[in-house]
């Protein structure tokens, strides 16, 4: 029996020390921050919280907009992924890169582009005026929030469903063609068993992202009527300075997100697949199916790419471009952003690898539930706003005379924690597969520690690590939550500067700032995804 269920004492210190330190760090940071926020404010009970009518309004809208956003994103993303998978065309890989870019594009950059398309003086309004149509688009309120969430989450859903389509073996498609299984029966018998594994995790992830949305709702909500819990937390801190109420809102948000993660874990299992590099076989499609798939690709691509095109055109035709480039605030913000992003990404990578090393070792020794719990704890970082961590750390260290260096450290830590769930998701499968493939070989050869990582694991982890680093870098570069509390003329970032420029209607300067963020994020993905995205497959009729 001891051979089947080894004791945890068989774990070498190198296998668990780093992961335990990361867990302790997470508990200290989040627990300490919440306690600091609680004790700083006045007493605020759960009973008084539930008697607050504003809370019910916020909860109703949070669930409603997150449900709409997640449902539409998953539905459209699934249809687009299927069309994108089966159709071959020039520029397919570039389009996939651009879709990956939108997920990590700073929220305020996307908002600037969406305002240029759907705003009161945007491209759509100008087109309707030219066609003598009296109806005008309204980008503020629920409609604007939905548009922004669809812009970010349709590419995310499509990318996740593409993994499922790539995991279907060629033999199953060939057998279905021989048996003349087509249409709905092909979807039900061949595709659905792979798609359903990804459906609930994708829905839960997008729902959580929309439920905890901050910058989008803050910018496009248009008033207290359209506030989510995350925005209500921000308002409780900034406008009322009711820290206890904000902390209770955080706990409520954490409970909701925790239940969602538990639900996802109970009823779903993420497929251990990635976009395949193998040559794929496709049966010849009917003309009607091909037409509708091309139409779906064209409509979704127009929706995603038009805001990006507007950003580029606005920056190129900006009348005040020279003055914008000469603004010292722009260069100061660039210096802070380009310094914070790589350090945050490196910290997120180190913490994620340490946590995954512990988790996979526990799974190897049959402590699978404990290993799964550790990963869920890492993912639940999404449920606690980084602004609470930032204000909590500020309160814990308030006896220190804060300088730009202290704020810099807080920003690095908050951004690293925010990026950590996504890094975990990228590295979990390849690290677990490495353990399964090479553990006995490494034991027999006595390869341990750094030598094992360098000689054995790096060749399979290099591409995911580079991709995760670029993703964490881009997420940190576009983060607006923590800087919204501490931003000033002396300590700023590019998203904070863009928010100020949009608020003061400095459109030309905002266009330059948005273009810088867009180009930097795009450059990182062009460099890194070259080794991560598969080569284009050609169909065999």
Short mmCIF file of C-alpha atoms in Angstrom, two decimals:
data_model
loop_
_atom_site.label_atom_id
_atom_site.label_comp_id
_atom_site.label_asym_id
_atom_site.label_seq_id
_atom_site.Cartn_x
_atom_site.Cartn_y
_atom_site.Cartn_z
CA UNK A 1 0.00 0.00 0.00
CA UNK A 2 2.86 2.38 0.72
CA UNK A 3 4.10 1.86 -2.82
CA UNK A 4 0.76 2.98 -4.24
CA UNK A 5 0.30 5.95 -1.88
CA UNK A 6 3.73 7.26 -0.90
CA UNK A 7 4.01 9.65 1.99
CA UNK A 8 4.57 13.33 1.36
CA UNK A 9 7.92 12.91 3.11
CA UNK A 10 9.24 11.50 -0.19
CA UNK A 11 9.15 15.02 -1.59
CA UNK A 12 12.60 16.55 -1.84
CA UNK A 13 12.92 20.13 -0.51
CA UNK A 14 13.52 21.45 -4.03
CA UNK A 15 10.09 20.10 -5.01
CA UNK A 16 7.99 21.99 -2.48
CA UNK A 17 9.91 24.78 -0.72
CA UNK A 18 9.33 27.31 -3.51
CA UNK A 19 5.65 26.42 -3.84
CA UNK A 20 5.06 26.62 -0.09
CA UNK A 21 6.79 30.01 0.03
CA UNK A 22 4.52 31.25 -2.77
CA UNK A 23 1.43 29.98 -0.92
CA UNK A 24 2.56 31.70 2.27
CA UNK A 25 3.23 34.89 0.33
CA UNK A 26 -0.26 34.81 -1.20
CA UNK A 27 -1.92 34.25 2.17
CA UNK A 28 0.10 36.98 3.86
CA UNK A 29 -0.49 39.51 1.10
CA UNK A 30 -4.21 38.90 0.58
CA UNK A 31 -5.03 38.13 4.20
CA UNK A 32 -2.99 41.06 5.49
CA UNK A 33 -4.46 43.44 2.91
CA UNK A 34 -8.05 42.46 3.70
CA UNK A 35 -7.48 42.73 7.46
CA UNK A 36 -5.80 46.13 7.06
CA UNK A 37 -8.74 47.42 5.02
CA UNK A 38 -11.24 45.99 7.53
CA UNK A 39 -9.64 47.46 10.63
CA UNK A 40 -8.92 50.83 9.07
CA UNK A 41 -12.57 51.60 8.41
CA UNK A 42 -15.59 51.88 10.66
CA UNK A 43 -17.52 48.82 11.73
CA UNK A 44 -19.78 47.58 8.97
CA UNK A 45 -21.81 44.43 9.52
CA UNK A 46 -23.13 41.92 7.03
CA UNK A 47 -26.68 42.76 8.16
CA UNK A 48 -26.31 46.41 7.22
CA UNK A 49 -24.68 45.33 3.97
CA UNK A 50 -27.71 43.27 2.93
CA UNK A 51 -30.03 46.16 3.79
CA UNK A 52 -28.26 48.35 1.24
CA UNK A 53 -30.46 48.62 -1.86
CA UNK A 54 -27.49 49.78 -3.91
CA UNK A 55 -25.83 46.41 -3.32
CA UNK A 56 -28.79 44.56 -4.87
CA UNK A 57 -28.67 46.86 -7.87
CA UNK A 58 -24.94 46.27 -8.29
CA UNK A 59 -25.31 42.49 -7.92
CA UNK A 60 -28.17 42.30 -10.40
CA UNK A 61 -26.31 44.28 -13.00
CA UNK A 62 -23.04 42.42 -12.37
CA UNK A 63 -24.68 39.03 -12.95
CA UNK A 64 -26.79 40.25 -15.87
CA UNK A 65 -24.01 41.87 -17.87
CA UNK A 66 -21.56 39.05 -17.10
CA UNK A 67 -24.12 36.41 -18.19
CA UNK A 68 -24.91 38.27 -21.41
CA UNK A 69 -21.25 38.94 -22.17
CA UNK A 70 -20.10 35.37 -21.42
CA UNK A 71 -22.99 33.71 -23.26
CA UNK A 72 -22.60 35.81 -26.41
CA UNK A 73 -18.80 35.55 -26.33
CA UNK A 74 -18.87 31.75 -26.06
CA UNK A 75 -21.56 31.36 -28.72
CA UNK A 76 -19.94 33.69 -31.26
CA UNK A 77 -16.45 32.44 -30.37
CA UNK A 78 -17.52 28.82 -30.97
CA UNK A 79 -19.06 29.59 -34.38
CA UNK A 80 -16.05 31.64 -35.37
CA UNK A 81 -13.57 28.98 -34.19
CA UNK A 82 -15.32 26.33 -36.27
CA UNK A 83 -15.38 28.53 -39.36
CA UNK A 84 -11.78 29.62 -38.83
CA UNK A 85 -10.60 26.04 -38.36
CA UNK A 86 -12.14 24.67 -41.57
CA UNK A 87 -11.41 27.60 -43.89
CA UNK A 88 -7.97 28.21 -45.36
CA UNK A 89 -7.01 31.67 -46.60
CA UNK A 90 -4.04 33.98 -46.85
CA UNK A 91 -3.29 35.91 -43.70
CA UNK A 92 -4.83 33.27 -41.43
CA UNK A 93 -1.88 33.20 -39.05
CA UNK A 94 -1.71 37.02 -38.93
CA UNK A 95 -5.41 37.16 -38.05
CA UNK A 96 -4.84 34.62 -35.29
CA UNK A 97 -1.99 36.76 -33.92
CA UNK A 98 -4.23 39.83 -33.94
CA UNK A 99 -6.98 37.92 -32.15
CA UNK A 100 -4.47 36.83 -29.50
CA UNK A 101 -3.35 40.43 -29.17
CA UNK A 102 -6.84 41.71 -28.36
CA UNK A 103 -7.01 39.60 -25.21
CA UNK A 104 -4.04 41.37 -23.64
CA UNK A 105 -4.64 44.75 -25.25
CA UNK A 106 -4.97 47.39 -22.51
CA UNK A 107 -8.64 48.04 -21.80
CA UNK A 108 -8.32 51.79 -22.25
CA UNK A 109 -6.66 51.34 -25.67
CA UNK A 110 -9.57 49.19 -26.81
CA UNK A 111 -12.03 51.71 -25.35
CA UNK A 112 -10.35 54.48 -27.35
CA UNK A 113 -10.74 52.41 -30.52
CA UNK A 114 -14.34 51.45 -29.75
CA UNK A 115 -15.26 55.09 -29.10
CA UNK A 116 -13.84 55.92 -32.52
CA UNK A 117 -16.14 53.32 -34.14
CA UNK A 118 -19.33 53.39 -32.04
CA UNK A 119 -19.13 56.81 -30.34
CA UNK A 120 -21.42 59.75 -31.08
CA UNK A 121 -18.96 61.02 -33.72
CA UNK A 122 -17.47 57.64 -34.64
CA UNK A 123 -17.28 55.84 -37.96
CA UNK A 124 -20.66 54.12 -37.52
CA UNK A 125 -22.42 57.40 -36.68
CA UNK A 126 -20.85 59.07 -39.71
CA UNK A 127 -21.94 56.18 -41.93
CA UNK A 128 -25.52 56.37 -40.63
CA UNK A 129 -25.58 60.12 -41.20
CA UNK A 130 -24.31 59.63 -44.76
CA UNK A 131 -27.11 57.09 -45.35
CA UNK A 132 -29.71 59.50 -43.85
CA UNK A 133 -30.55 57.11 -41.02
CA UNK A 134 -31.72 58.95 -37.90
CA UNK A 135 -30.74 56.22 -35.38
CA UNK A 136 -27.48 56.90 -33.58
CA UNK A 137 -25.35 54.36 -31.65
CA UNK A 138 -24.94 54.68 -27.89
CA UNK A 139 -21.61 53.44 -26.61
CA UNK A 140 -22.35 54.18 -22.95
CA UNK A 141 -24.35 51.94 -20.62
CA UNK A 142 -25.04 48.23 -21.04
CA UNK A 143 -24.62 48.31 -24.83
CA UNK A 144 -21.11 49.79 -24.59
CA UNK A 145 -20.08 47.36 -21.87
CA UNK A 146 -21.30 44.41 -23.96
CA UNK A 147 -19.49 45.65 -27.07
CA UNK A 148 -16.22 46.04 -25.14
CA UNK A 149 -16.54 42.64 -23.45
CA UNK A 150 -17.30 40.95 -26.79
CA UNK A 151 -14.26 42.66 -28.32
CA UNK A 152 -12.01 41.15 -25.65
CA UNK A 153 -13.63 37.77 -25.07
CA UNK A 154 -14.67 36.52 -28.51
CA UNK A 155 -10.99 36.03 -29.47
CA UNK A 156 -10.34 34.34 -26.12
CA UNK A 157 -13.25 31.91 -26.57
CA UNK A 158 -12.27 31.25 -30.19
CA UNK A 159 -8.68 30.48 -29.22
CA UNK A 160 -9.79 28.02 -26.52
CA UNK A 161 -12.25 26.24 -28.84
CA UNK A 162 -9.59 26.03 -31.56
CA UNK A 163 -7.65 23.81 -29.16
CA UNK A 164 -10.59 21.41 -29.11
CA UNK A 165 -10.90 21.33 -32.90
CA UNK A 166 -7.15 20.70 -33.27
CA UNK A 167 -7.33 17.80 -30.81
CA UNK A 168 -9.76 15.79 -32.97
CA UNK A 169 -7.72 13.00 -34.66
CA UNK A 170 -7.60 12.94 -38.46
CA UNK A 171 -8.73 9.30 -38.37
CA UNK A 172 -12.09 10.29 -36.90
CA UNK A 173 -12.70 12.83 -39.66
CA UNK A 174 -11.69 10.31 -42.33
CA UNK A 175 -13.93 7.62 -40.84
CA UNK A 176 -16.84 10.08 -40.67
CA UNK A 177 -16.30 10.93 -44.36
CA UNK A 178 -16.31 7.23 -45.31
CA UNK A 179 -19.56 6.69 -43.37
CA UNK A 180 -21.07 9.87 -44.90
CA UNK A 181 -21.58 11.48 -41.48
CA UNK A 182 -22.21 15.16 -42.21
CA UNK A 183 -23.92 18.26 -40.86
CA UNK A 184 -25.46 18.07 -37.43
CA UNK A 185 -24.61 14.38 -37.00
CA UNK A 186 -20.91 15.16 -37.59
CA UNK A 187 -21.03 17.91 -34.99
CA UNK A 188 -22.85 15.69 -32.47
CA UNK A 189 -20.79 12.54 -32.90
CA UNK A 190 -17.31 13.84 -33.77
CA UNK A 191 -16.89 17.43 -32.58
CA UNK A 192 -19.15 17.73 -29.55
CA UNK A 193 -17.26 15.22 -27.30
CA UNK A 194 -14.18 17.45 -27.60
CA UNK A 195 -15.99 20.80 -27.47
CA UNK A 196 -18.02 20.05 -24.35
CA UNK A 197 -14.81 19.56 -22.32
CA UNK A 198 -13.89 23.16 -23.07
CA UNK A 199 -17.37 24.70 -22.91
CA UNK A 200 -17.94 25.13 -19.18
CA UNK A 201 -14.35 26.17 -18.30
CA UNK A 202 -14.45 28.79 -21.06
CA UNK A 203 -17.85 30.05 -19.95
CA UNK A 204 -16.77 30.27 -16.30
CA UNK A 205 -13.51 32.03 -17.15
CA UNK A 206 -15.18 34.65 -19.36
CA UNK A 207 -18.03 35.12 -16.86
CA UNK A 208 -15.47 35.73 -14.11
CA UNK A 209 -13.54 38.22 -16.24
CA UNK A 210 -16.74 40.11 -17.05
CA UNK A 211 -18.07 39.88 -13.49
CA UNK A 212 -14.86 41.46 -12.15
CA UNK A 213 -14.57 43.97 -15.00
CA UNK A 214 -13.28 47.34 -13.87
CA UNK A 215 -11.80 49.71 -16.47
CA UNK A 216 -14.46 48.94 -19.08
CA UNK A 217 -17.39 49.51 -16.71
CA UNK A 218 -15.74 52.55 -15.15
CA UNK A 219 -15.22 54.16 -18.57
CA UNK A 220 -18.33 53.04 -20.47
CA UNK A 221 -20.86 52.49 -17.68
CA UNK A 222 -22.08 56.06 -17.81
CA UNK A 223 -23.25 56.25 -14.18
CA UNK A 224 -24.00 54.41 -10.91
CA UNK A 225 -26.82 52.50 -12.61
CA UNK A 226 -24.24 50.46 -14.53
CA UNK A 227 -21.76 49.54 -11.81
CA UNK A 228 -20.26 46.15 -11.10
CA UNK A 229 -18.93 44.97 -7.74
CA UNK A 230 -15.41 45.89 -8.80
CA UNK A 231 -16.46 49.46 -9.61
CA UNK A 232 -18.47 49.63 -6.37
CA UNK A 233 -15.32 48.65 -4.47
CA UNK A 234 -13.41 51.44 -6.22
CA UNK A 235 -16.16 53.95 -5.45
CA UNK A 236 -16.29 52.89 -1.80
CA UNK A 237 -12.54 53.53 -1.50
CA UNK A 238 -12.12 56.66 -3.61
CA UNK A 239 -15.35 58.60 -3.05
CA UNK A 240 -16.58 57.41 0.38
CA UNK A 241 -13.33 56.05 1.82
CA UNK A 242 -15.49 53.38 3.46
CA UNK A 243 -12.82 50.69 3.63
CA UNK A 244 -14.83 48.18 5.65
CA UNK A 245 -17.67 48.32 3.14
CA UNK A 246 -15.15 47.86 0.32
CA UNK A 247 -13.66 44.83 2.09
CA UNK A 248 -17.09 43.25 2.52
CA UNK A 249 -17.76 43.81 -1.18
CA UNK A 250 -14.45 42.06 -1.91
CA UNK A 251 -15.42 39.08 0.24
CA UNK A 252 -18.78 38.87 -1.53
CA UNK A 253 -17.06 38.95 -4.92
CA UNK A 254 -14.57 36.33 -3.75
CA UNK A 255 -17.38 34.00 -2.62
CA UNK A 256 -19.15 34.27 -5.98
CA UNK A 257 -15.97 33.60 -7.96
CA UNK A 258 -14.98 30.73 -5.64
CA UNK A 259 -18.34 29.03 -6.22
CA UNK A 260 -17.89 29.44 -9.96
CA UNK A 261 -14.46 27.81 -9.86
CA UNK A 262 -15.79 24.94 -7.73
CA UNK A 263 -18.65 24.42 -10.19
CA UNK A 264 -16.22 24.37 -13.10
CA UNK A 265 -13.94 21.89 -11.33
CA UNK A 266 -16.80 19.52 -10.44
CA UNK A 267 -18.47 19.28 -13.83
CA UNK A 268 -15.64 19.77 -16.29
CA UNK A 269 -12.14 18.68 -17.11
CA UNK A 270 -9.81 20.80 -19.19
CA UNK A 271 -8.41 18.86 -22.15
CA UNK A 272 -4.66 18.58 -22.07
CA UNK A 273 -4.13 19.80 -25.61
CA UNK A 274 -2.49 22.63 -27.48
CA UNK A 275 -2.70 23.88 -31.02
CA UNK A 276 -1.26 21.05 -33.07
CA UNK A 277 1.60 21.32 -35.52
CA UNK A 278 0.54 18.23 -37.47
CA UNK A 279 -0.99 18.34 -40.93
CA UNK A 280 -4.77 18.21 -40.72
CA UNK A 281 -7.18 16.39 -43.00
CA UNK A 282 -10.47 18.04 -44.01
CA UNK A 283 -13.37 16.64 -45.97
CA UNK A 284 -14.65 18.73 -48.86
CA UNK A 285 -17.35 21.15 -47.71
CA UNK A 286 -20.62 22.12 -49.34
CA UNK A 287 -20.76 25.55 -50.96
CA UNK A 288 -23.47 26.83 -48.60
CA UNK A 289 -21.48 25.82 -45.51
CA UNK A 290 -18.35 27.43 -46.90
CA UNK A 291 -20.25 30.65 -47.69
CA UNK A 292 -21.65 30.99 -44.15
CA UNK A 293 -18.28 30.23 -42.59
CA UNK A 294 -16.54 32.87 -44.71
CA UNK A 295 -19.31 35.35 -43.83
CA UNK A 296 -18.84 34.59 -40.10
CA UNK A 297 -15.07 35.13 -40.36
CA UNK A 298 -15.58 38.42 -42.23
CA UNK A 299 -18.13 39.84 -39.75
CA UNK A 300 -16.19 38.93 -36.60
CA UNK A 301 -12.90 40.08 -38.13
CA UNK A 302 -14.45 43.44 -39.05
CA UNK A 303 -15.77 43.82 -35.51
CA UNK A 304 -12.39 43.02 -33.94
CA UNK A 305 -10.06 44.79 -36.36
CA UNK A 306 -11.94 48.06 -37.00
CA UNK A 307 -11.12 49.58 -33.56
CA UNK A 308 -7.44 48.66 -34.06
CA UNK A 309 -7.43 50.31 -37.48
CA UNK A 310 -9.02 53.42 -35.99
CA UNK A 311 -6.24 53.67 -33.39
CA UNK A 312 -3.55 53.57 -36.09
CA UNK A 313 -5.31 56.04 -38.40
CA UNK A 314 -6.07 58.47 -35.54
CA UNK A 315 -2.40 58.54 -34.51
CA UNK A 316 -1.19 59.02 -38.10
CA UNK A 317 -3.54 61.96 -38.81
CA UNK A 318 -3.25 63.59 -35.38
CA UNK A 319 -2.72 67.34 -35.78
CA UNK A 320 -1.02 67.75 -32.42
CA UNK A 321 1.26 64.70 -32.79
CA UNK A 322 4.53 66.63 -32.48
CA UNK A 323 3.42 68.29 -29.24
CA UNK A 324 2.29 64.91 -27.89
CA UNK A 325 5.72 63.37 -28.50
CA UNK A 326 7.39 66.32 -26.78
CA UNK A 327 5.26 65.93 -23.64
CA UNK A 328 7.60 64.95 -20.73
CA UNK A 329 4.67 63.21 -19.02
CA UNK A 330 4.50 60.74 -21.94
CA UNK A 331 8.19 59.80 -21.61
CA UNK A 332 7.91 59.54 -17.82
CA UNK A 333 4.91 57.21 -18.17
CA UNK A 334 6.74 55.12 -20.77
CA UNK A 335 9.73 54.75 -18.47
CA UNK A 336 7.57 53.51 -15.57
CA UNK A 337 5.45 51.21 -17.74
CA UNK A 338 8.39 49.63 -19.58
CA UNK A 339 10.20 49.08 -16.27
CA UNK A 340 7.25 47.64 -14.33
CA UNK A 341 6.05 45.24 -17.05
CA UNK A 342 9.10 42.92 -17.47
CA UNK A 343 9.82 42.78 -13.74
CA UNK A 344 6.17 41.89 -13.02
CA UNK A 345 6.20 39.26 -15.75
CA UNK A 346 9.38 37.67 -14.40
CA UNK A 347 7.96 37.60 -10.87
CA UNK A 348 4.70 36.04 -12.12
CA UNK A 349 6.70 33.37 -13.97
CA UNK A 350 8.83 32.47 -10.95
CA UNK A 351 5.84 32.23 -8.60
CA UNK A 352 3.82 30.17 -11.09
CA UNK A 353 6.65 27.71 -11.79
CA UNK A 354 7.25 27.23 -8.05
CA UNK A 355 3.56 26.60 -7.42
CA UNK A 356 3.26 24.22 -10.37
CA UNK A 357 6.37 22.32 -9.29
CA UNK A 358 4.71 21.61 -5.95
CA UNK A 359 1.33 20.82 -7.52
CA UNK A 360 2.65 18.35 -10.08
CA UNK A 361 4.79 16.60 -7.48
CA UNK A 362 1.75 16.16 -5.23
CA UNK A 363 -0.20 14.75 -8.18
CA UNK A 364 2.68 12.33 -8.90
CA UNK A 365 2.36 10.99 -5.36
CA UNK A 366 -1.44 10.61 -5.76
CA UNK A 367 -2.41 13.73 -3.79
CA UNK A 368 -4.48 14.82 -6.79
CA UNK A 369 -7.17 16.70 -4.88
CA UNK A 370 -4.59 18.69 -2.97
CA UNK A 371 -2.70 19.44 -6.19
CA UNK A 372 -5.93 20.61 -7.86
CA UNK A 373 -6.72 22.77 -4.82
CA UNK A 374 -3.36 24.54 -5.11
CA UNK A 375 -4.02 25.41 -8.74
CA UNK A 376 -7.51 26.67 -7.90
CA UNK A 377 -6.02 28.88 -5.16
CA UNK A 378 -3.68 30.36 -7.74
CA UNK A 379 -6.57 30.97 -10.14
CA UNK A 380 -8.73 32.56 -7.44
CA UNK A 381 -6.40 35.55 -7.46
CA UNK A 382 -8.74 36.75 -10.22
CA UNK A 383 -11.53 37.04 -7.67
CA UNK A 384 -9.79 39.60 -5.45
CA UNK A 385 -9.25 43.02 -7.03
CA UNK A 386 -5.65 44.18 -7.17
CA UNK A 387 -6.78 47.59 -5.96
CA UNK A 388 -7.64 45.99 -2.59
CA UNK A 389 -4.14 44.50 -2.44
CA UNK A 390 -2.68 47.88 -3.33
CA UNK A 391 -4.66 49.85 -0.72
CA UNK A 392 -4.06 47.10 1.88
CA UNK A 393 -0.32 47.17 1.36
CA UNK A 394 -0.42 50.95 1.49
CA UNK A 395 -2.21 50.83 4.86
CA UNK A 396 0.13 48.17 6.23
CA UNK A 397 3.13 50.28 5.26
CA UNK A 398 1.63 53.68 5.99
CA UNK A 399 4.21 54.38 8.70
CA UNK A 400 6.81 54.47 5.92
CA UNK A 401 7.22 57.71 4.01
CA UNK A 402 6.12 56.56 0.57
CA UNK A 403 8.24 57.44 -2.41
CA UNK A 404 8.07 56.50 -6.07
CA UNK A 405 10.25 53.46 -5.31
CA UNK A 406 7.69 52.10 -2.80
CA UNK A 407 4.82 52.68 -5.23
CA UNK A 408 6.90 51.03 -7.95
CA UNK A 409 7.32 47.90 -5.80
CA UNK A 410 3.59 47.77 -5.00
CA UNK A 411 2.73 48.09 -8.68
CA UNK A 412 5.16 45.30 -9.61
CA UNK A 413 3.69 42.96 -7.01
CA UNK A 414 0.04 43.76 -7.87
CA UNK A 415 0.64 43.32 -11.60
CA UNK A 416 2.51 40.04 -11.06
CA UNK A 417 -0.33 38.66 -8.95
CA UNK A 418 -2.90 39.75 -11.56
CA UNK A 419 -0.99 37.95 -14.34
CA UNK A 420 -0.28 34.82 -12.31
CA UNK A 421 -3.57 32.93 -13.07
CA UNK A 422 -2.96 33.22 -16.81
CA UNK A 423 0.66 32.09 -16.50
CA UNK A 424 -0.51 29.09 -14.45
CA UNK A 425 -3.00 28.15 -17.13
CA UNK A 426 -0.35 28.27 -19.87
CA UNK A 427 2.34 26.32 -18.02
CA UNK A 428 0.20 23.75 -16.15
CA UNK A 429 -0.17 21.20 -18.96
CA UNK A 430 3.45 21.21 -20.31
CA UNK A 431 4.92 21.03 -16.80
CA UNK A 432 2.67 18.13 -15.82
CA UNK A 433 3.44 16.30 -19.06
CA UNK A 434 7.17 16.76 -18.47
CA UNK A 435 6.86 15.07 -15.09
CA UNK A 436 4.95 12.14 -16.55
CA UNK A 437 7.38 11.66 -19.44
CA UNK A 438 10.75 12.25 -17.78
CA UNK A 439 10.42 11.62 -14.04
CA UNK A 440 11.60 7.99 -14.08
CA UNK A 441 14.37 8.83 -16.54
CA UNK A 442 15.64 11.64 -14.32
CA UNK A 443 15.50 9.39 -11.25
CA UNK A 444 17.48 6.65 -12.97
CA UNK A 445 20.14 9.09 -14.19
CA UNK A 446 20.21 11.14 -10.97
CA UNK A 447 19.44 14.40 -12.79
CA UNK A 448 18.05 16.98 -10.35
CA UNK A 449 17.47 20.67 -9.83
CA UNK A 450 18.79 23.18 -12.33
CA UNK A 451 20.45 20.51 -14.47
CA UNK A 452 17.14 18.73 -14.92
CA UNK A 453 15.43 21.96 -15.94
CA UNK A 454 18.21 22.93 -18.34
CA UNK A 455 18.85 19.53 -19.98
CA UNK A 456 15.47 17.81 -19.86
CA UNK A 457 12.55 20.20 -19.45
CA UNK A 458 13.61 23.42 -21.15
CA UNK A 459 13.16 22.16 -24.73
CA UNK A 460 9.43 21.59 -24.13
CA UNK A 461 8.90 24.55 -21.80
CA UNK A 462 10.79 27.20 -23.80
CA UNK A 463 7.90 28.19 -26.08
CA UNK A 464 5.20 28.21 -23.34
CA UNK A 465 7.47 30.17 -20.99
CA UNK A 466 8.21 32.77 -23.66
CA UNK A 467 4.52 33.02 -24.47
CA UNK A 468 3.58 33.31 -20.80
CA UNK A 469 6.23 36.00 -20.28
CA UNK A 470 4.90 38.02 -23.21
CA UNK A 471 1.34 37.60 -21.97
CA UNK A 472 2.25 38.68 -18.43
CA UNK A 473 4.26 41.61 -19.83
CA UNK A 474 1.35 42.80 -21.93
CA UNK A 475 -1.13 42.39 -19.06
CA UNK A 476 1.12 44.37 -16.75
CA UNK A 477 1.70 47.03 -19.38
CA UNK A 478 -2.04 47.61 -19.73
CA UNK A 479 -3.09 47.28 -16.09
CA UNK A 480 -5.13 50.21 -14.85
CA UNK A 481 -6.58 48.95 -11.57
CA UNK A 482 -3.75 49.58 -9.12
CA UNK A 483 -2.42 52.70 -10.82
CA UNK A 484 -5.92 54.21 -10.57
CA UNK A 485 -5.29 54.60 -6.81
CA UNK A 486 -1.73 55.89 -6.83
CA UNK A 487 -1.36 57.62 -10.19
CA UNK A 488 -0.10 61.21 -10.16
CA UNK A 489 2.02 63.58 -12.21
CA UNK A 490 5.17 62.16 -10.61
CA UNK A 491 4.16 58.48 -10.74
CA UNK A 492 2.21 57.47 -13.80
CA UNK A 493 1.89 54.78 -16.46
CA UNK A 494 0.74 54.76 -20.06
CA UNK A 495 -2.81 53.50 -19.24
CA UNK A 496 -3.17 56.12 -16.49
CA UNK A 497 -1.96 58.84 -18.87
CA UNK A 498 -4.39 57.63 -21.53
CA UNK A 499 -7.25 57.77 -19.00
CA UNK A 500 -6.35 61.37 -18.17
CA UNK A 501 -6.14 62.29 -21.85
CA UNK A 502 -9.52 60.75 -22.63
CA UNK A 503 -11.08 62.47 -19.62
CA UNK A 504 -9.80 65.89 -20.72
CA UNK A 505 -10.75 65.33 -24.39
CA UNK A 506 -7.14 65.46 -25.66
CA UNK A 507 -7.88 63.18 -28.59
CA UNK A 508 -4.65 63.64 -30.54
CA UNK A 509 -2.45 62.96 -27.53
CA UNK A 510 -4.64 59.99 -26.55
CA UNK A 511 -4.21 58.57 -30.07
CA UNK A 512 -0.40 58.67 -29.74
CA UNK A 513 -0.48 56.99 -26.31
CA UNK A 514 -2.91 54.32 -27.52
CA UNK A 515 -0.76 53.62 -30.59
CA UNK A 516 2.35 53.15 -28.43
CA UNK A 517 0.60 50.58 -26.26
CA UNK A 518 -0.85 48.83 -29.30
CA UNK A 519 2.48 48.57 -31.12
CA UNK A 520 4.38 47.35 -28.05
CA UNK A 521 1.84 44.59 -27.35
CA UNK A 522 1.77 43.59 -31.02
CA UNK A 523 5.57 43.50 -31.25
CA UNK A 524 5.82 41.17 -28.25
CA UNK A 525 3.38 38.71 -29.78
CA UNK A 526 4.93 38.77 -33.24
CA UNK A 527 8.30 37.87 -31.75
CA UNK A 528 7.11 35.22 -29.30
CA UNK A 529 4.19 33.51 -31.05
CA UNK A 530 6.36 32.62 -34.03
CA UNK A 531 7.40 29.52 -32.11
CA UNK A 532 4.06 28.98 -30.39
CA UNK A 533 1.39 29.14 -33.11
CA UNK A 534 1.25 26.22 -35.55
CA UNK A 535 2.09 26.53 -39.19
CA UNK A 536 -0.82 26.88 -41.53
CA UNK A 537 -2.46 23.57 -42.44
CA UNK A 538 -3.57 22.76 -45.97
CA UNK A 539 -6.68 20.66 -46.54
CA UNK A 540 -6.61 17.32 -48.29
CA UNK A 541 -9.74 16.88 -50.38
#
